[in-house]
Amino acid sequence: MSHASDRALIDRFLEMMTAEVGAAANTVAAYRSDLTLASQALEGGLSDANADALAKLASGWSALSRSTVGRKSASLRRFFAFLADEGHRADDPGKALPRPGTARTLPKILSHADVDRLFAAIAERATRDPLDPNDLRLSALFELLYGSGLRATELVSLPRNAVHPDRPFLILRGKGGRERLVPISDRARAAVAVWRTHVATDRLWLFPSGKGHLSRIRLYQLVKAIAAEAGIPPTASARMCCVTPSPRICSRAVRICEHCNRCSATPISPPRRSTRTSIRAASSNSSTRATRWRICRRVDAGAPAP
């Protein structure tokens, strides 16, 4: 097939991913990039590629990380499965693609002192005269990033009135169209209330920027800047999920686990379990600090986390 044929089938595949699977915009963009690059490497013959051609294509990924190879392989396998299901080809050559294992590492965290230094730097900015509204925005961003389970994209794309002063949680629709409950701390809601007075009522987003909302890259830059201002070495803060926004693990839950020493056995389950515990507590109007104290008290006493 030609490049035009590949493009048409890729577009139909991505339409299916959006309409039927509910894939997020970033996921669709990643699929498009992987499939387009593969089509270019095969000179427009991706849709007709056989197992040998795919094996040769994958051999050129040797310099890439395992996670990147895994993502590319997954994109192509799903594409060929779509072609087979839709009757565009009789076979599915996706089995020829590699399936590299992914490394699971412990989350990197900041100490209590480092986190306190971050918030102290933000509080110092709030005492400046005249007050810069951008410092109020930074305070709201950090309180939400630390005191909730929001992903970076979800944080920067919050609607202007998403956070209610009398409701300690949000209901968000995330990846795959699934809804989840996200706890919002009292401090975060208070910081948002102050910042929102500086956001025009006709703006759609809580953190507007230009014609849209603040980008994830800009959020990363703001976090890195305040970390440097707080005296946290770049070599350390670059790895820390409390400083670098993590799409997978809530920084607040990680701090709970770091305090309780619960993360040493399994890298992913404890933070998620702590997040679920925090969500249940938030939905029953428990405060963030009291929730953290109760979880730590039960673990220190040898009882399992709820």
Coordinates of C-alpha atoms in Angstrom, one line a residue:
M1 CA 0.0 0.0 0.0
S2 CA 1.0 3.6 -0.4
H3 CA 1.6 6.3 2.3
A4 CA -1.9 7.6 1.6
S5 CA -3.4 4.2 2.3
D6 CA -1.5 3.9 5.5
R7 CA -2.6 7.3 6.6
A8 CA -6.2 6.5 5.9
L9 CA -6.1 3.3 7.9
I10 CA -4.2 5.0 10.8
D11 CA -6.9 7.7 10.9
R12 CA -9.7 5.1 11.0
F13 CA -7.8 3.2 13.8
L14 CA -7.4 6.4 15.8
E15 CA -11.1 7.3 15.3
M16 CA -12.0 3.9 16.8
M17 CA -9.6 4.4 19.7
T18 CA -11.3 7.7 20.5
A19 CA -14.9 6.7 20.0
E20 CA -15.0 3.1 21.2
V21 CA -12.1 2.9 23.7
G22 CA -12.2 6.5 25.0
A23 CA -8.5 7.0 24.6
A24 CA -7.1 10.3 25.9
A25 CA -5.8 12.9 23.5
N26 CA -2.2 12.2 24.6
T27 CA -2.7 8.5 24.1
V28 CA -4.0 9.0 20.6
A29 CA -1.1 11.4 19.8
A30 CA 1.4 8.7 20.9
Y31 CA -0.3 6.1 18.8
R32 CA -0.3 8.4 15.8
S33 CA 3.4 9.2 16.2
D34 CA 4.4 5.5 16.6
L35 CA 2.3 4.4 13.6
T36 CA 3.4 7.2 11.4
L37 CA 7.1 6.6 12.1
A38 CA 6.6 2.9 11.4
S39 CA 4.9 3.7 8.1
Q40 CA 7.7 6.0 7.1
A41 CA 10.3 3.3 8.0
L42 CA 8.5 0.8 5.8
E43 CA 8.0 3.3 3.0
G44 CA 4.2 3.3 3.2
G45 CA 3.9 -0.5 3.6
L46 CA 2.9 -0.7 7.2
S47 CA -0.6 -2.0 6.5
D48 CA 0.7 -4.8 4.3
A49 CA 3.8 -5.6 6.4
N50 CA 4.5 -9.3 7.2
A51 CA 6.2 -10.8 10.2
D52 CA 9.6 -10.6 8.7
A53 CA 9.2 -6.9 7.9
L54 CA 8.1 -6.2 11.4
A55 CA 11.0 -8.1 12.9
K56 CA 13.4 -6.1 10.8
L57 CA 11.6 -2.9 11.9
A58 CA 11.9 -3.8 15.5
S59 CA 15.6 -4.6 15.1
G60 CA 16.2 -0.9 14.6
W61 CA 14.8 -0.2 18.1
S62 CA 17.8 -1.7 19.9
A63 CA 19.1 1.7 21.1
L64 CA 15.8 2.6 22.6
S65 CA 14.7 2.0 26.2
R66 CA 12.6 -1.0 27.1
S67 CA 9.6 1.2 27.9
T68 CA 9.8 2.9 24.5
V69 CA 10.1 -0.4 22.7
G70 CA 7.2 -1.8 24.6
R71 CA 5.0 1.3 23.7
K72 CA 5.9 1.1 20.0
S73 CA 5.2 -2.7 20.0
A74 CA 1.9 -2.2 21.8
S75 CA 0.8 0.5 19.3
L76 CA 1.6 -1.7 16.3
R77 CA 0.0 -4.8 17.8
R78 CA -3.2 -3.0 18.5
F79 CA -3.2 -1.5 15.0
F80 CA -2.8 -4.9 13.3
A81 CA -5.5 -6.4 15.5
F82 CA -7.8 -3.6 14.3
L83 CA -6.9 -4.3 10.7
A84 CA -7.7 -8.0 11.2
D85 CA -11.0 -7.3 13.0
E86 CA -12.1 -4.9 10.3
G87 CA -11.3 -7.3 7.5
H88 CA -8.4 -5.3 6.0
R89 CA -6.1 -8.3 6.2
A90 CA -6.5 -12.0 6.9
D91 CA -3.7 -12.4 9.3
D92 CA -2.2 -10.6 12.3
P93 CA 1.6 -10.3 12.2
G94 CA 1.8 -8.4 15.5
K95 CA 3.1 -11.6 17.3
A96 CA 6.4 -10.9 15.6
L97 CA 6.9 -7.7 17.6
P98 CA 9.0 -7.8 20.8
R99 CA 7.5 -7.8 24.2
P100 CA 10.2 -6.4 26.5
G101 CA 9.7 -6.6 30.2
T102 CA 9.3 -3.4 32.1
A103 CA 11.4 -2.5 35.1
R104 CA 9.5 -1.7 38.3
T105 CA 11.4 0.6 40.6
L106 CA 10.6 2.1 43.9
P107 CA 9.2 5.6 43.7
K108 CA 11.6 8.4 44.5
I109 CA 10.5 10.7 47.3
L110 CA 11.5 13.8 49.1
S111 CA 12.0 13.9 52.9
H112 CA 9.6 15.8 55.1
A113 CA 12.2 18.5 55.5
D114 CA 12.5 19.0 51.7
V115 CA 8.7 19.2 51.3
D116 CA 8.5 21.7 54.2
R117 CA 11.2 23.8 52.5
L118 CA 9.2 23.9 49.3
F119 CA 6.1 25.2 51.0
A120 CA 8.2 27.6 53.1
A121 CA 9.5 29.1 49.8
I122 CA 6.0 29.5 48.5
A123 CA 4.8 31.0 51.8
E124 CA 7.7 33.5 51.7
R125 CA 6.6 34.6 48.2
A126 CA 3.1 35.2 49.5
T127 CA 4.5 37.9 52.0
R128 CA 6.0 40.0 49.2
D129 CA 4.8 43.5 48.8
P130 CA 3.3 44.1 46.2
L131 CA 1.9 40.6 45.9
D132 CA 2.3 38.9 42.6
P133 CA -0.8 37.0 41.5
N134 CA 1.4 34.4 39.9
D135 CA 2.6 33.5 43.4
L136 CA -1.0 32.8 44.4
R137 CA -1.3 30.6 41.3
L138 CA 1.9 28.8 42.4
S139 CA 0.5 28.2 45.8
A140 CA -2.8 26.8 44.4
L141 CA -0.9 24.5 42.0
F142 CA 1.4 23.1 44.7
E143 CA -1.4 22.6 47.3
L144 CA -3.4 20.7 44.7
L145 CA -0.4 18.8 43.5
Y146 CA 0.5 17.7 47.0
G147 CA -3.0 17.5 48.6
S148 CA -4.8 15.5 46.0
G149 CA -4.5 12.6 43.6
L150 CA -4.5 14.7 40.4
R151 CA -2.3 13.8 37.5
A152 CA -0.4 16.7 36.0
T153 CA -2.7 17.0 32.9
E154 CA -5.8 16.9 35.1
L155 CA -4.4 19.6 37.4
V156 CA -3.6 22.1 34.7
S157 CA -6.8 21.5 32.8
L158 CA -9.2 21.9 35.7
P159 CA -12.3 24.1 34.9
R160 CA -12.4 27.4 36.7
N161 CA -15.2 26.3 39.1
A162 CA -14.2 22.7 39.5
V163 CA -13.0 23.0 43.1
H164 CA -15.8 23.9 45.5
P165 CA -15.0 25.4 48.9
D166 CA -17.5 23.1 50.7
R167 CA -16.7 19.8 48.9
P168 CA -13.4 17.9 49.8
F169 CA -13.3 15.9 46.6
L170 CA -13.6 16.0 42.8
I171 CA -15.1 13.5 40.4
L172 CA -12.9 13.2 37.3
R173 CA -13.2 11.3 34.1
G174 CA -9.7 10.0 33.3
K175 CA -8.1 7.5 31.0
G176 CA -10.5 5.2 29.1
G177 CA -13.5 7.3 30.2
R178 CA -13.3 5.9 33.8
E179 CA -14.5 8.1 36.6
R180 CA -12.7 8.3 40.0
L181 CA -13.0 10.3 43.2
V182 CA -10.1 12.6 44.0
P183 CA -9.6 14.0 47.5
I184 CA -8.9 17.7 47.9
S185 CA -7.3 18.9 51.1
D186 CA -8.6 21.9 53.1
R187 CA -5.4 23.8 52.4
A188 CA -5.7 23.2 48.7
R189 CA -9.3 24.4 48.6
A190 CA -8.4 27.5 50.5
A191 CA -5.5 28.3 48.2
V192 CA -7.7 27.8 45.1
A193 CA -10.4 30.1 46.5
V194 CA -7.8 32.9 46.9
W195 CA -6.3 32.3 43.4
R196 CA -9.7 32.1 41.7
T197 CA -10.5 35.8 42.6
H198 CA -7.7 36.7 40.2
V199 CA -9.1 34.6 37.3
A200 CA -11.6 36.4 35.1
T201 CA -15.1 35.0 35.3
D202 CA -15.2 34.5 31.5
R203 CA -12.2 32.2 31.5
L204 CA -12.8 28.5 31.1
W205 CA -9.9 27.2 33.1
L206 CA -8.7 27.5 36.7
F207 CA -5.1 28.0 35.4
P208 CA -5.5 29.9 32.1
S209 CA -2.7 30.6 29.8
G210 CA -3.1 32.4 26.5
K211 CA -6.2 31.0 24.8
G212 CA -6.1 27.7 26.7
H213 CA -4.8 26.5 30.0
L214 CA -1.4 26.1 31.6
S215 CA 0.7 23.3 29.9
R216 CA 2.3 20.3 31.7
I217 CA 5.7 21.6 30.5
R218 CA 5.1 25.0 32.1
L219 CA 4.0 23.2 35.4
Y220 CA 7.2 21.2 35.3
Q221 CA 9.2 24.4 34.9
L222 CA 7.4 26.1 37.8
V223 CA 8.0 23.2 40.0
K224 CA 11.7 23.0 39.2
A225 CA 12.1 26.7 39.7
I226 CA 10.6 26.7 43.2
A227 CA 12.6 23.6 44.1
A228 CA 15.8 25.4 43.2
E229 CA 14.7 28.4 45.1
A230 CA 14.1 26.2 48.1
G231 CA 17.6 24.9 47.9
I232 CA 16.8 21.4 46.7
P233 CA 19.6 20.1 44.4
P234 CA 18.5 19.6 40.8
T235 CA 20.1 16.2 40.7
A236 CA 17.8 15.2 43.5
S237 CA 14.7 17.0 42.6
A238 CA 14.7 15.8 39.0
R239 CA 13.9 12.3 40.2
M240 CA 11.4 13.1 42.9
C241 CA 7.7 12.5 42.3
C242 CA 6.9 15.1 44.9
V243 CA 8.7 17.7 42.8
T244 CA 8.4 16.4 39.3
P245 CA 4.6 15.8 38.8
S246 CA 4.0 12.1 38.5
P247 CA 1.1 10.8 36.3
R248 CA 0.8 7.6 38.3
I249 CA 1.4 8.2 42.0
C250 CA -0.1 10.9 44.2
S251 CA 2.7 12.7 46.0
R252 CA 0.5 13.0 49.1
A253 CA 0.1 9.2 49.2
V254 CA 3.8 8.7 48.7
R255 CA 4.6 10.9 51.7
I256 CA 2.2 8.8 53.8
C257 CA 4.1 5.7 52.7
E258 CA 7.5 7.3 53.2
H259 CA 6.4 8.2 56.8
C260 CA 5.1 4.7 57.5
N261 CA 8.0 2.9 55.7
R262 CA 5.4 0.9 53.7
C263 CA 7.0 1.2 50.3
S264 CA 9.9 -1.2 50.7
A265 CA 8.0 -4.4 49.9
T266 CA 6.1 -3.6 46.7
P267 CA 6.6 -0.4 44.7
I268 CA 3.2 0.4 43.4
S269 CA 0.5 -1.2 45.6
P270 CA 1.1 0.7 48.9
P271 CA 0.8 4.2 47.4
R272 CA -2.4 3.2 45.6
R273 CA -3.8 1.7 48.7
S274 CA -3.0 4.8 50.7
T275 CA -4.6 6.9 48.0
R276 CA -7.8 4.8 48.2
T277 CA -7.8 5.2 52.0
S278 CA -7.4 8.9 51.6
I279 CA -10.3 9.1 49.1
R280 CA -12.6 7.3 51.5
A281 CA -11.6 9.6 54.3
A282 CA -12.0 12.7 52.1
S283 CA -15.5 11.6 51.1
S284 CA -16.5 11.4 54.8
N285 CA -15.1 15.0 55.4
S286 CA -12.0 13.9 57.3
S287 CA -9.1 16.3 57.2
T288 CA -5.9 15.5 55.4
R289 CA -3.7 15.7 58.5
A290 CA -6.0 13.5 60.6
T291 CA -6.2 10.9 57.9
R292 CA -2.4 10.7 57.6
W293 CA -2.1 10.4 61.4
R294 CA -4.6 7.6 61.6
I295 CA -3.0 5.6 58.8
C296 CA 0.5 6.0 60.3
R297 CA -0.8 5.1 63.8
R298 CA -2.3 1.9 62.6
V299 CA 0.8 0.9 60.7
D300 CA 3.1 1.7 63.6
A301 CA 0.9 -0.4 65.8
G302 CA 1.3 -3.4 63.5
A303 CA -2.2 -3.3 62.1
P304 CA -2.8 -3.5 58.4
A305 CA -3.7 -0.3 56.6
P306 CA -7.5 0.0 56.0

